[in-house]
Coordinates of N, CA and C in Angstrom, one line a residue:
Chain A
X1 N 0.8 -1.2 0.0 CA 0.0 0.0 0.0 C 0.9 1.3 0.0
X2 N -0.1 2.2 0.0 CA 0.9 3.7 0.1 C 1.6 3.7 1.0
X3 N 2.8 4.5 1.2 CA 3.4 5.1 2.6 C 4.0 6.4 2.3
X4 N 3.5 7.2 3.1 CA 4.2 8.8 3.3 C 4.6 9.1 4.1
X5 N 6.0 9.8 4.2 CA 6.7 10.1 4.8 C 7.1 11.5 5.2
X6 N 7.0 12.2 5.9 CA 6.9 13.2 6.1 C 7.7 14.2 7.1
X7 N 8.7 15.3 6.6 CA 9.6 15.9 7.2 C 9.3 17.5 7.4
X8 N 10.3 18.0 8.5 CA 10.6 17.4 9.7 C 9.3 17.9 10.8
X9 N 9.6 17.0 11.9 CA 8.3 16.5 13.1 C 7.7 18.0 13.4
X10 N 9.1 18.7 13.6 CA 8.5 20.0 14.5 C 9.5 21.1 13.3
X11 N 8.8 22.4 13.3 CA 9.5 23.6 13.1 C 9.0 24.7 13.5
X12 N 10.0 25.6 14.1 CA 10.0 26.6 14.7 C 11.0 28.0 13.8
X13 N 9.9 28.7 13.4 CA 10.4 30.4 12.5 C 9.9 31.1 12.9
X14 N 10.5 32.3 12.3 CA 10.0 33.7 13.2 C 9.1 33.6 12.5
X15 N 8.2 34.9 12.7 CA 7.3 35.6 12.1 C 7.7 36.6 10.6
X16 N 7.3 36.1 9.8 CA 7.9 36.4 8.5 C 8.5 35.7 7.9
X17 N 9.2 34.7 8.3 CA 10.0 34.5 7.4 C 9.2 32.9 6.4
X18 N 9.7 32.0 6.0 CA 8.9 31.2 5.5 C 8.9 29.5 5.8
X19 N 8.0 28.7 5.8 CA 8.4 27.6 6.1 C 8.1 26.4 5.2
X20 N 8.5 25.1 4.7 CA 8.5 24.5 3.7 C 8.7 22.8 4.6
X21 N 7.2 22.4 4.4 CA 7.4 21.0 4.7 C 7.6 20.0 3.6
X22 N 8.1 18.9 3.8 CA 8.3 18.2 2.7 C 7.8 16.7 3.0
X23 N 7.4 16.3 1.8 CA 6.4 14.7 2.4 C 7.0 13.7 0.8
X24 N 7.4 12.4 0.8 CA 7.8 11.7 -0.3 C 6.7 10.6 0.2
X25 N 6.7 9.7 -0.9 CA 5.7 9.2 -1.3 C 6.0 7.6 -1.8
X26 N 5.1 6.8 -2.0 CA 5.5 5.4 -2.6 C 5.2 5.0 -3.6
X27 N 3.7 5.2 -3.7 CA 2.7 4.5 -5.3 C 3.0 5.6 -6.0
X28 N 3.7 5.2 -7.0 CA 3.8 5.7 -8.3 C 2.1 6.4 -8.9
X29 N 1.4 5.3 -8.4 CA 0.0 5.8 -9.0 C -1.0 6.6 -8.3
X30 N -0.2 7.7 -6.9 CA -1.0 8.2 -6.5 C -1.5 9.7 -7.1
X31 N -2.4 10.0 -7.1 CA -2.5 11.3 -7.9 C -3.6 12.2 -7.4
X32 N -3.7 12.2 -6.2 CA -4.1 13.7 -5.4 C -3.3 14.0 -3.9
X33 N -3.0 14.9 -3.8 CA -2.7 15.4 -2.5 C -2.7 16.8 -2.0
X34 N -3.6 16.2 -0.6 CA -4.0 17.4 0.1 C -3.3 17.2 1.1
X35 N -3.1 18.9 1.3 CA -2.3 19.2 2.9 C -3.8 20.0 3.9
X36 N -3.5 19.3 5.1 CA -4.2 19.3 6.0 C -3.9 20.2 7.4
X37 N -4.5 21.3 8.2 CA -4.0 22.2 8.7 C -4.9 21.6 10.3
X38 N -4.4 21.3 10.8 CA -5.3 21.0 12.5 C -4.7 21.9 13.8
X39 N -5.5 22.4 14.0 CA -5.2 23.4 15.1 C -6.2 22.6 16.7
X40 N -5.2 23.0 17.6 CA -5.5 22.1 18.9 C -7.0 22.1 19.1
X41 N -7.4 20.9 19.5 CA -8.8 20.4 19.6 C -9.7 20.2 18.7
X42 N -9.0 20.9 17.4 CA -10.1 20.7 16.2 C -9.6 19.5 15.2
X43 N -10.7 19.3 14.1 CA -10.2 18.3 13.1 C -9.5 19.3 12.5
X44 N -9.1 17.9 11.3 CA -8.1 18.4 10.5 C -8.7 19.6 9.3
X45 N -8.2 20.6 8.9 CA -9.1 21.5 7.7 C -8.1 21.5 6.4
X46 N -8.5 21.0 5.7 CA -8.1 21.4 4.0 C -7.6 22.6 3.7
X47 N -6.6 23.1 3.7 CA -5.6 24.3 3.2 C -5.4 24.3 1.4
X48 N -5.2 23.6 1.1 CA -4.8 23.2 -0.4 C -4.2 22.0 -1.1
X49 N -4.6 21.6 -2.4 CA -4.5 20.3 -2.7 C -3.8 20.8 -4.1
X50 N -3.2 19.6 -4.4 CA -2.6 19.2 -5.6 C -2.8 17.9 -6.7
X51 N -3.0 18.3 -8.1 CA -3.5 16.6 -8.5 C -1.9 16.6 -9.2
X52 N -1.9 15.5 -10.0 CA -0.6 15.1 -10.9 C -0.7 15.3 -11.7
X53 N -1.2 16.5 -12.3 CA -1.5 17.0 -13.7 C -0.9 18.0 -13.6
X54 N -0.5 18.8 -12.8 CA 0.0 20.0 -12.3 C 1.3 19.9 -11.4
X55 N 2.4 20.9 -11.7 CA 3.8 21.3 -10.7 C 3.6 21.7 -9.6
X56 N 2.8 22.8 -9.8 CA 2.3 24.0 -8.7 C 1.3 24.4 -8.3
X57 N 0.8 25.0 -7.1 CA -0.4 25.7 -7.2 C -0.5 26.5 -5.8
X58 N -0.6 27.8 -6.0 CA -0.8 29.0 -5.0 C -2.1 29.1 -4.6
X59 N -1.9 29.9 -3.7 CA -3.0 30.7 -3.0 C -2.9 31.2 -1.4
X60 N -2.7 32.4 -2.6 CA -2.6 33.4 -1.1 C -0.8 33.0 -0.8
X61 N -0.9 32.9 0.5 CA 0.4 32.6 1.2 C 1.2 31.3 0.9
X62 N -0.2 30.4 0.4 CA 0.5 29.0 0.4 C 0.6 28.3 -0.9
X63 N 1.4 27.7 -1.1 CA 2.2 27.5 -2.4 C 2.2 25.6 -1.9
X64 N 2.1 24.8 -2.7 CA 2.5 23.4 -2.9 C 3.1 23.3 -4.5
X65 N 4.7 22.3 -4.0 CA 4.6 22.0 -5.4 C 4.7 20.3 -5.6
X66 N 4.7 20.2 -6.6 CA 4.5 18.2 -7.2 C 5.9 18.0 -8.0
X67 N 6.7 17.1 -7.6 CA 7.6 16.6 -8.1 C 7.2 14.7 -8.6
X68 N 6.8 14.5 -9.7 CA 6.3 13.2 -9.7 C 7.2 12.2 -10.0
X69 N 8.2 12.4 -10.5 CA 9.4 11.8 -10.9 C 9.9 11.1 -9.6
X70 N 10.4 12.3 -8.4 CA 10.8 12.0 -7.8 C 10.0 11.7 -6.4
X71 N 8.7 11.5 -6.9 CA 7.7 11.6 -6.0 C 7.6 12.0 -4.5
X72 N 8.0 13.3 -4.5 CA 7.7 14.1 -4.0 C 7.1 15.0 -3.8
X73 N 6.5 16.0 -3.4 CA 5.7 17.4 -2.7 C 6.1 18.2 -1.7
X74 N 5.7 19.5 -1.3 CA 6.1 20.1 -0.5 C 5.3 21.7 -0.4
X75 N 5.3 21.9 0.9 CA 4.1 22.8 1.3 C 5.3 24.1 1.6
X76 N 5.0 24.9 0.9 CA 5.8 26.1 0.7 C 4.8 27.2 1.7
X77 N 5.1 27.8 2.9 CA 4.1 29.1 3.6 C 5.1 30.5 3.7
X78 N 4.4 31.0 3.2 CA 5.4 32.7 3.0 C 4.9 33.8 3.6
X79 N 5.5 34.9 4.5 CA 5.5 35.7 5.4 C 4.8 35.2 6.3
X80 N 5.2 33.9 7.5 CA 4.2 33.4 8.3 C 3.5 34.4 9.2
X81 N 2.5 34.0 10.0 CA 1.8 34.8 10.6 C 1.5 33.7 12.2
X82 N 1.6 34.7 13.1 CA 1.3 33.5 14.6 C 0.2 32.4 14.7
X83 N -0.6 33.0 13.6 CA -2.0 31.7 13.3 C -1.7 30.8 12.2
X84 N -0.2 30.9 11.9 CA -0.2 29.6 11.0 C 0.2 28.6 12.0
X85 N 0.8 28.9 13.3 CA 1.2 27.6 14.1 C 0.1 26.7 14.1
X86 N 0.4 25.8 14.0 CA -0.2 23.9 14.1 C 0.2 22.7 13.7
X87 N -0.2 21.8 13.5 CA 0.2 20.7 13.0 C -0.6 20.8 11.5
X88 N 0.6 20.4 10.8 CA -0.1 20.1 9.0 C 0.9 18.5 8.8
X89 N -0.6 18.0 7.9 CA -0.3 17.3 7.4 C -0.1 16.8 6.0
X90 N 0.5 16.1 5.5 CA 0.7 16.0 3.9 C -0.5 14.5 3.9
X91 N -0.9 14.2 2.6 CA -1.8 13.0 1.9 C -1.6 12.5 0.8
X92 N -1.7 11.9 0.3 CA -1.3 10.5 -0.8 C -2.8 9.9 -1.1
X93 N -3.4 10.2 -2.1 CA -4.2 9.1 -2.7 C -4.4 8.8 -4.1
X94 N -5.0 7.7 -4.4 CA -4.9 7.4 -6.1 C -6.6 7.6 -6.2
X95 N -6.9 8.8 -7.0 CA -8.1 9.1 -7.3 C -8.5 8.1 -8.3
X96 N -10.1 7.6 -9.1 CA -10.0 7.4 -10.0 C -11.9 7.5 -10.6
X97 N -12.3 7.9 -11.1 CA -13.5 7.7 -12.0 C -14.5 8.8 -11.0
X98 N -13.5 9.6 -10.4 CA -14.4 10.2 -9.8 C -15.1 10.3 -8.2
X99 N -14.4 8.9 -7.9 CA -15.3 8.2 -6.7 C -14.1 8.9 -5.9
X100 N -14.4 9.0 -4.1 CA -13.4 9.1 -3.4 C -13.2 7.5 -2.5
X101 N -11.5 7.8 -2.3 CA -10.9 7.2 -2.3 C -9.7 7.1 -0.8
X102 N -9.3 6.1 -0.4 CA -8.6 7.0 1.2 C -7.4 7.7 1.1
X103 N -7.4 8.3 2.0 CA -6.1 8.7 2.0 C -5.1 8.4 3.2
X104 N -3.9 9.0 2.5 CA -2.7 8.1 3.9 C -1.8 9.2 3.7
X105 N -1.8 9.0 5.0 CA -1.6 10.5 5.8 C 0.3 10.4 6.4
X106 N 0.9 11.7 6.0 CA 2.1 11.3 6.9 C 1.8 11.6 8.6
X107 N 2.9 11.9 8.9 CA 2.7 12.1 10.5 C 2.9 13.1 11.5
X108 N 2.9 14.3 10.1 CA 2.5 15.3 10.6 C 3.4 16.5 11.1
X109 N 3.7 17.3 10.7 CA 4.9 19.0 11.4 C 3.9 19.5 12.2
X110 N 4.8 19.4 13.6 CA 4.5 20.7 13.9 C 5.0 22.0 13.8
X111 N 4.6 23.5 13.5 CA 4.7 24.7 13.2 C 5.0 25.3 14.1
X112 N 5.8 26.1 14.4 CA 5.4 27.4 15.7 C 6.2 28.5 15.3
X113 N 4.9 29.5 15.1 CA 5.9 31.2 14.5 C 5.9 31.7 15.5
X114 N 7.2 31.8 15.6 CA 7.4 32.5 17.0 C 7.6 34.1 17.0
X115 N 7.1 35.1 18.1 CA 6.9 36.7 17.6 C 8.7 36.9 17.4
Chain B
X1 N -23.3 26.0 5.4 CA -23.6 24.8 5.7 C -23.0 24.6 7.5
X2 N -23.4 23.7 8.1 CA -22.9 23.3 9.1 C -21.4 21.8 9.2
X3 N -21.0 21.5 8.0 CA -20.2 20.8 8.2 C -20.4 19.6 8.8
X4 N -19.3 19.1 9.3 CA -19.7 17.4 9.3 C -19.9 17.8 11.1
X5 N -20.6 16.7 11.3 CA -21.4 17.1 12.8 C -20.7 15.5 13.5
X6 N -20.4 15.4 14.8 CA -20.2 14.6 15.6 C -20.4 14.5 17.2
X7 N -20.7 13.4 17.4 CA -21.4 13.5 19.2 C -21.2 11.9 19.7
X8 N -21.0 12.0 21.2 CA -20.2 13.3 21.4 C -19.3 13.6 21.2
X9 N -18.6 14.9 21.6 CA -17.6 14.9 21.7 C -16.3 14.6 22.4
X10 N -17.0 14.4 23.5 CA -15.9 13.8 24.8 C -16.8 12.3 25.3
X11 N -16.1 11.5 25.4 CA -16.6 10.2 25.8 C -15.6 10.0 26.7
X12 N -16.1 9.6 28.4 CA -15.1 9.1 29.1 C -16.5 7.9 29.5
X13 N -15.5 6.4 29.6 CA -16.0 5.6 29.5 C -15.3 4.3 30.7
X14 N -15.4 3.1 31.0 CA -15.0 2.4 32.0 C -14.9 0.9 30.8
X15 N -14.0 0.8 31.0 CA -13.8 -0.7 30.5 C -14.8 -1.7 30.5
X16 N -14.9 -2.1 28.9 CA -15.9 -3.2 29.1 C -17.4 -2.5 28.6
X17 N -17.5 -1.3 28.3 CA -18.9 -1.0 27.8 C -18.4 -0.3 26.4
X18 N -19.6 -1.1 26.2 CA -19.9 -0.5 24.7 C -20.2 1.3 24.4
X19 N -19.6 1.2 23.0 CA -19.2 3.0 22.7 C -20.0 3.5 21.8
X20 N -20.5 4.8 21.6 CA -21.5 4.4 19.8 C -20.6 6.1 19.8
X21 N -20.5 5.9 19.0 CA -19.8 7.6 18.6 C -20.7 7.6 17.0
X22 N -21.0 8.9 16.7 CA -22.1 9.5 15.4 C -21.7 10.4 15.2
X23 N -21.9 10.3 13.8 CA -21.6 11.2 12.7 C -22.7 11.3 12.0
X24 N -22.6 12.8 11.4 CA -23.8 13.5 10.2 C -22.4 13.8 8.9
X25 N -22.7 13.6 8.2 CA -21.6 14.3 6.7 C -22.3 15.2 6.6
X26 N -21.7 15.9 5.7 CA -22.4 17.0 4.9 C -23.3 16.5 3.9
X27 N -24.0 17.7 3.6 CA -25.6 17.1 2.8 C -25.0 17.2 1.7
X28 N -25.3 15.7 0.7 CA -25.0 16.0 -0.3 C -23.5 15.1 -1.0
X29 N -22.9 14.9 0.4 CA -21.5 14.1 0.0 C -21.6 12.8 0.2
X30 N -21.4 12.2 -1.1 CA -21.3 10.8 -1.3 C -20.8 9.3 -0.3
X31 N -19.9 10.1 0.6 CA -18.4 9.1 0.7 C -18.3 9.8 2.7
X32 N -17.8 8.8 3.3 CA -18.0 8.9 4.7 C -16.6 8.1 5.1
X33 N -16.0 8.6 5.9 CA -14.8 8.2 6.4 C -14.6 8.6 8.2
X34 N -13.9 7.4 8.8 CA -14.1 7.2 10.0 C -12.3 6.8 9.9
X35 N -12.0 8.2 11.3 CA -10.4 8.1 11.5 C -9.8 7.8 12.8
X36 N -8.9 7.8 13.4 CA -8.7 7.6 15.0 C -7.3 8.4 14.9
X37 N -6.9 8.6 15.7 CA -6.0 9.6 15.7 C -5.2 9.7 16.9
X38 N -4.2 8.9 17.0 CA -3.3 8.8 18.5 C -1.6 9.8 18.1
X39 N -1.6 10.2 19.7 CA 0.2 10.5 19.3 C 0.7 9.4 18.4
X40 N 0.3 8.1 19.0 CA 1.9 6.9 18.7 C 1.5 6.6 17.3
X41 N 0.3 6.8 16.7 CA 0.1 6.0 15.6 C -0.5 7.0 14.6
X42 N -0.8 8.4 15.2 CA -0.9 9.4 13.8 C -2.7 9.3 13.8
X43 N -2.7 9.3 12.4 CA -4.2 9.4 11.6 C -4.4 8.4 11.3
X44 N -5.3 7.5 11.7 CA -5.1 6.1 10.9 C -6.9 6.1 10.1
X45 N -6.9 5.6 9.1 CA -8.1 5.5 8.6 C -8.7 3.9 8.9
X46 N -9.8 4.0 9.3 CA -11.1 2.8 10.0 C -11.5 2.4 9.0
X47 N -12.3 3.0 8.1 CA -13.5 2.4 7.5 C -13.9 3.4 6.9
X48 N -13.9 3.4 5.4 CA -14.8 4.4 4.8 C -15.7 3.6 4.1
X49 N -16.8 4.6 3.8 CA -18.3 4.1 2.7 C -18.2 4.9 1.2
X50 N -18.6 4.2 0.6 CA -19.6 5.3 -0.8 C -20.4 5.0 -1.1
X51 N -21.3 5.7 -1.0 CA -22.9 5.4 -1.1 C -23.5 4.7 -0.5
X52 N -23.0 4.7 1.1 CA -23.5 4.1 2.1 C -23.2 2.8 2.6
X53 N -22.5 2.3 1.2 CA -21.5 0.8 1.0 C -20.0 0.8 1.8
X54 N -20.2 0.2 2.8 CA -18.5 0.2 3.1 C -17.7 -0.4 2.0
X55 N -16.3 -0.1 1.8 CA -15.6 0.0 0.4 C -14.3 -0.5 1.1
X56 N -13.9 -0.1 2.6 CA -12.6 -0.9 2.8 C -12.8 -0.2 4.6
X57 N -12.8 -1.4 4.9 CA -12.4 -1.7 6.6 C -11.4 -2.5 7.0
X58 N -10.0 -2.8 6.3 CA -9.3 -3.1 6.7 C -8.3 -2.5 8.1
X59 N -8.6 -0.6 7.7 CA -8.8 -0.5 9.3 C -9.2 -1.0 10.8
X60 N -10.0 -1.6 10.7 CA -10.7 -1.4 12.0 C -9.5 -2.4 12.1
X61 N -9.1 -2.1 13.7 CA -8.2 -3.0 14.6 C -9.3 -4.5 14.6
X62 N -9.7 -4.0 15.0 CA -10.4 -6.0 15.5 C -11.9 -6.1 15.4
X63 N -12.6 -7.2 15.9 CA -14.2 -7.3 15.9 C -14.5 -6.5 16.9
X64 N -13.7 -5.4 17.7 CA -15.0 -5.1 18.8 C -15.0 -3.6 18.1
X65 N -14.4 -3.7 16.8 CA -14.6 -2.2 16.4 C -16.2 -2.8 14.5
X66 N -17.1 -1.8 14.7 CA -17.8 -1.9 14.0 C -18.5 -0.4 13.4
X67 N -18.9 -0.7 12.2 CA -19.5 0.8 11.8 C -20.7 0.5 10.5
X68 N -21.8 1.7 10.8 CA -22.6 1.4 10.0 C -22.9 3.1 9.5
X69 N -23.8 2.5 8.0 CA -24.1 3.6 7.3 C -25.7 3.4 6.8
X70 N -26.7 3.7 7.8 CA -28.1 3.2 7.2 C -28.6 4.3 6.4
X71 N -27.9 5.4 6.2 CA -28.7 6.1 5.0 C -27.6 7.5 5.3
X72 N -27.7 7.9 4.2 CA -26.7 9.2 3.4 C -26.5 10.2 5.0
X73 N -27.0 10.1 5.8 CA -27.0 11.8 6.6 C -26.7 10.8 8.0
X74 N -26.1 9.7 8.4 CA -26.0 9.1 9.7 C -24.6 8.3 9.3
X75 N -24.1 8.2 10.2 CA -23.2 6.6 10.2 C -22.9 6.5 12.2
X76 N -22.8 5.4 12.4 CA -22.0 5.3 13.6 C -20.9 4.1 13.8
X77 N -19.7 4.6 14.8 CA -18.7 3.4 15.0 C -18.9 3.4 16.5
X78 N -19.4 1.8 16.6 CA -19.3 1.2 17.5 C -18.2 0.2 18.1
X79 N -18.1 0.5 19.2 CA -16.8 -0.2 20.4 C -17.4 -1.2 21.3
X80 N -17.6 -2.5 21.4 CA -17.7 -3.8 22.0 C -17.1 -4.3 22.1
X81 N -16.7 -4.8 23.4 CA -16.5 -4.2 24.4 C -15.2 -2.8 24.5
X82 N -15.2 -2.1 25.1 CA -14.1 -0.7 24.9 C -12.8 -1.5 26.0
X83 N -11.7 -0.8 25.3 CA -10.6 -1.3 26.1 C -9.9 0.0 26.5
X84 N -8.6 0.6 27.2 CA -8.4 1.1 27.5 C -7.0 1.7 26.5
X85 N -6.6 1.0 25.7 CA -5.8 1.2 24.3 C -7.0 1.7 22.9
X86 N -8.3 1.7 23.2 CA -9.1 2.5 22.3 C -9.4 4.0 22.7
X87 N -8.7 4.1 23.7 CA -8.5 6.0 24.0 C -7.8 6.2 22.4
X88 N -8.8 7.7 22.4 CA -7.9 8.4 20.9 C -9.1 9.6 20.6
X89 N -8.8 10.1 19.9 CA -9.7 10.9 18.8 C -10.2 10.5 17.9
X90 N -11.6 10.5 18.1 CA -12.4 9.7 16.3 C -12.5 10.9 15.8
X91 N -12.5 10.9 14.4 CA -13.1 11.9 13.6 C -13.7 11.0 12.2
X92 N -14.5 12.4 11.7 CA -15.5 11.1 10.4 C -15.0 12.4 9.8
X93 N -15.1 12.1 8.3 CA -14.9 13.2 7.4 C -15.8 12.8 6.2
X94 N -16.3 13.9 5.4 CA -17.1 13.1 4.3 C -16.7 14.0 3.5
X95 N -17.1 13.4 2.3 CA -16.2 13.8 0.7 C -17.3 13.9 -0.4
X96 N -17.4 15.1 -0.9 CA -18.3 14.7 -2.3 C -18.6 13.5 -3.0
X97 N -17.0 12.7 -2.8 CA -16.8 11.5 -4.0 C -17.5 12.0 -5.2
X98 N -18.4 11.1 -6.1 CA -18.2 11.3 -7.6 C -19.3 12.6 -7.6
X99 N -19.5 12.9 -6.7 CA -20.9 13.9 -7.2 C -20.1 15.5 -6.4
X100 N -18.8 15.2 -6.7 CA -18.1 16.4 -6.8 C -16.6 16.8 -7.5
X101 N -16.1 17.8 -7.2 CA -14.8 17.9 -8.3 C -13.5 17.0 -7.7
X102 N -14.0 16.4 -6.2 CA -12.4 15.3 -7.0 C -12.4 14.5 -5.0
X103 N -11.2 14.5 -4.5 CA -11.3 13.5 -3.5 C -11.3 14.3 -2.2
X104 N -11.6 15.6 -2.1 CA -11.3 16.7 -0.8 C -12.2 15.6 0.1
X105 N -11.7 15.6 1.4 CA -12.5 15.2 2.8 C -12.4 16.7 3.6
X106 N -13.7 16.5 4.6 CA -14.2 17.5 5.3 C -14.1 17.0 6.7
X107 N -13.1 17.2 7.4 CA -13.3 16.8 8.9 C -14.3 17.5 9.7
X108 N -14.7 16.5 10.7 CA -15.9 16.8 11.9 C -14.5 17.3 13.1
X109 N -15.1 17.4 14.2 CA -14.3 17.9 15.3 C -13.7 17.2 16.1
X110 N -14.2 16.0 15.8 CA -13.4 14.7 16.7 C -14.8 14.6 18.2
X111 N -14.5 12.9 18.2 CA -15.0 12.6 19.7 C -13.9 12.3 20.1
X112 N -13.4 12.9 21.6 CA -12.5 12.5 22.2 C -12.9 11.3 23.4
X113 N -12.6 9.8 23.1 CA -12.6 8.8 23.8 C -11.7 8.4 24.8
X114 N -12.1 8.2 26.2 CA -11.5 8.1 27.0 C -11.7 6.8 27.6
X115 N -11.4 5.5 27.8 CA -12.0 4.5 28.7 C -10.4 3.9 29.8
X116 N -11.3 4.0 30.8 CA -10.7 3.8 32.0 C -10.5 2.5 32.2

């Protein structure tokens, strides 16, 4: 089955500057992935996804890009802000016909912008 | 919308009784997903449905874990008997599946399960 792996556990940046998690991957044939933002007590919330049809994709502050070759991804966040601290997670799944499908989840960074 | 709905939220419980934790999806989304969520073991996925059909429970740890889906706006996971290594955070998420643009899941808030 899939496995994702996901770097590193904890990071700690100032305020502004930028942070970049990185998650590698196994099935060649996975082809969506979403990063996932959970802040204490709550579930996890959808930040932004990426399929395999695509390198890149912004919004706003947050950037993901797709390396498929080297199956790879990575969650790019620019000028952080003290409400980006949390845990994010990266996801792996093989979409197909439309239907959903599970996903497998790494194990997660924790964030902390510090003032 | 109100999002995916769960109850309760806090479950403190005593070994040996049975657990029913419930979920509502969002109106409208196909696909229902039940997760547990420990420090040691991360996010682990249980059992998801589409179309009310479970599609893969090779999650569930064992027979005292069970789950049902009798119609589009309910599901629940059931604990018989509850042990004290099924402390964790449930969460259910639901997903458009095919009657939307692709595989996003929508997390609920979590039940937080406690058994003594």
């Amino acid at each position: 089955g899939e496995n994702v792996e996901q770097h590193p556990s904890t990071l700690s940046v100032q305020e502004g500057d930028s942070a970049v998690i990185k998650c590698t991957y196994s099935d060649s044939a996975s082809n969506y992935f979403p990063w996932y933002k959970q802040e204490l007590g709550k579930g996890p919330q959808l930040i932004i996804d990426i399929r395999s049809n695509v390198g890149e994709k912004k919004d706003q502050r947050i950037a993901v890009t797709l390396n498929k070759t080297a199956k790879h991804f990575s969650l790019h966040i620019t000028e952080t802000q003290p409400e980006d601290s949390a845990v994010y997670f990266c996801a792996a799944s093989k979409q197909s016909g439309g239907t959903a499908s599970k996903l497998t989840f790494g194990t997660g960074t924790r964030l902390q912008v510090t003032l | 919308d109100a999002g995916v709905i769960q109850s309760p939220r806090h479950e403190v419980t005593e070994m040996g009784q049975e657990v029913t934790l419930r979920c509502k999806p969002i109106s409208g989304h196909n696909s229902l997903f039940w997760y547990r969520q420990t420090m040691m073991r991360g996010l682990e996925l249980l059992i998801y449905f589409n179309n009310n059909v479970p599609i893969d429970d090779s999650g569930m740890p064992e027979d005292r874990f069970s789950a049902k889906m009798p119609n589009a706006s309910f599901s629940t996971l059931k604990i018989q008997p509850s042990e004290p290594r099924d402390s964790a955070v449930y969460f259910c998420a639901s997903s458009p599946g095919a009657g939307g643009p692709g595989n996003e899941q929508f997390f609920g808030p979590g039940t937080r399960l406690t058994v003594l």
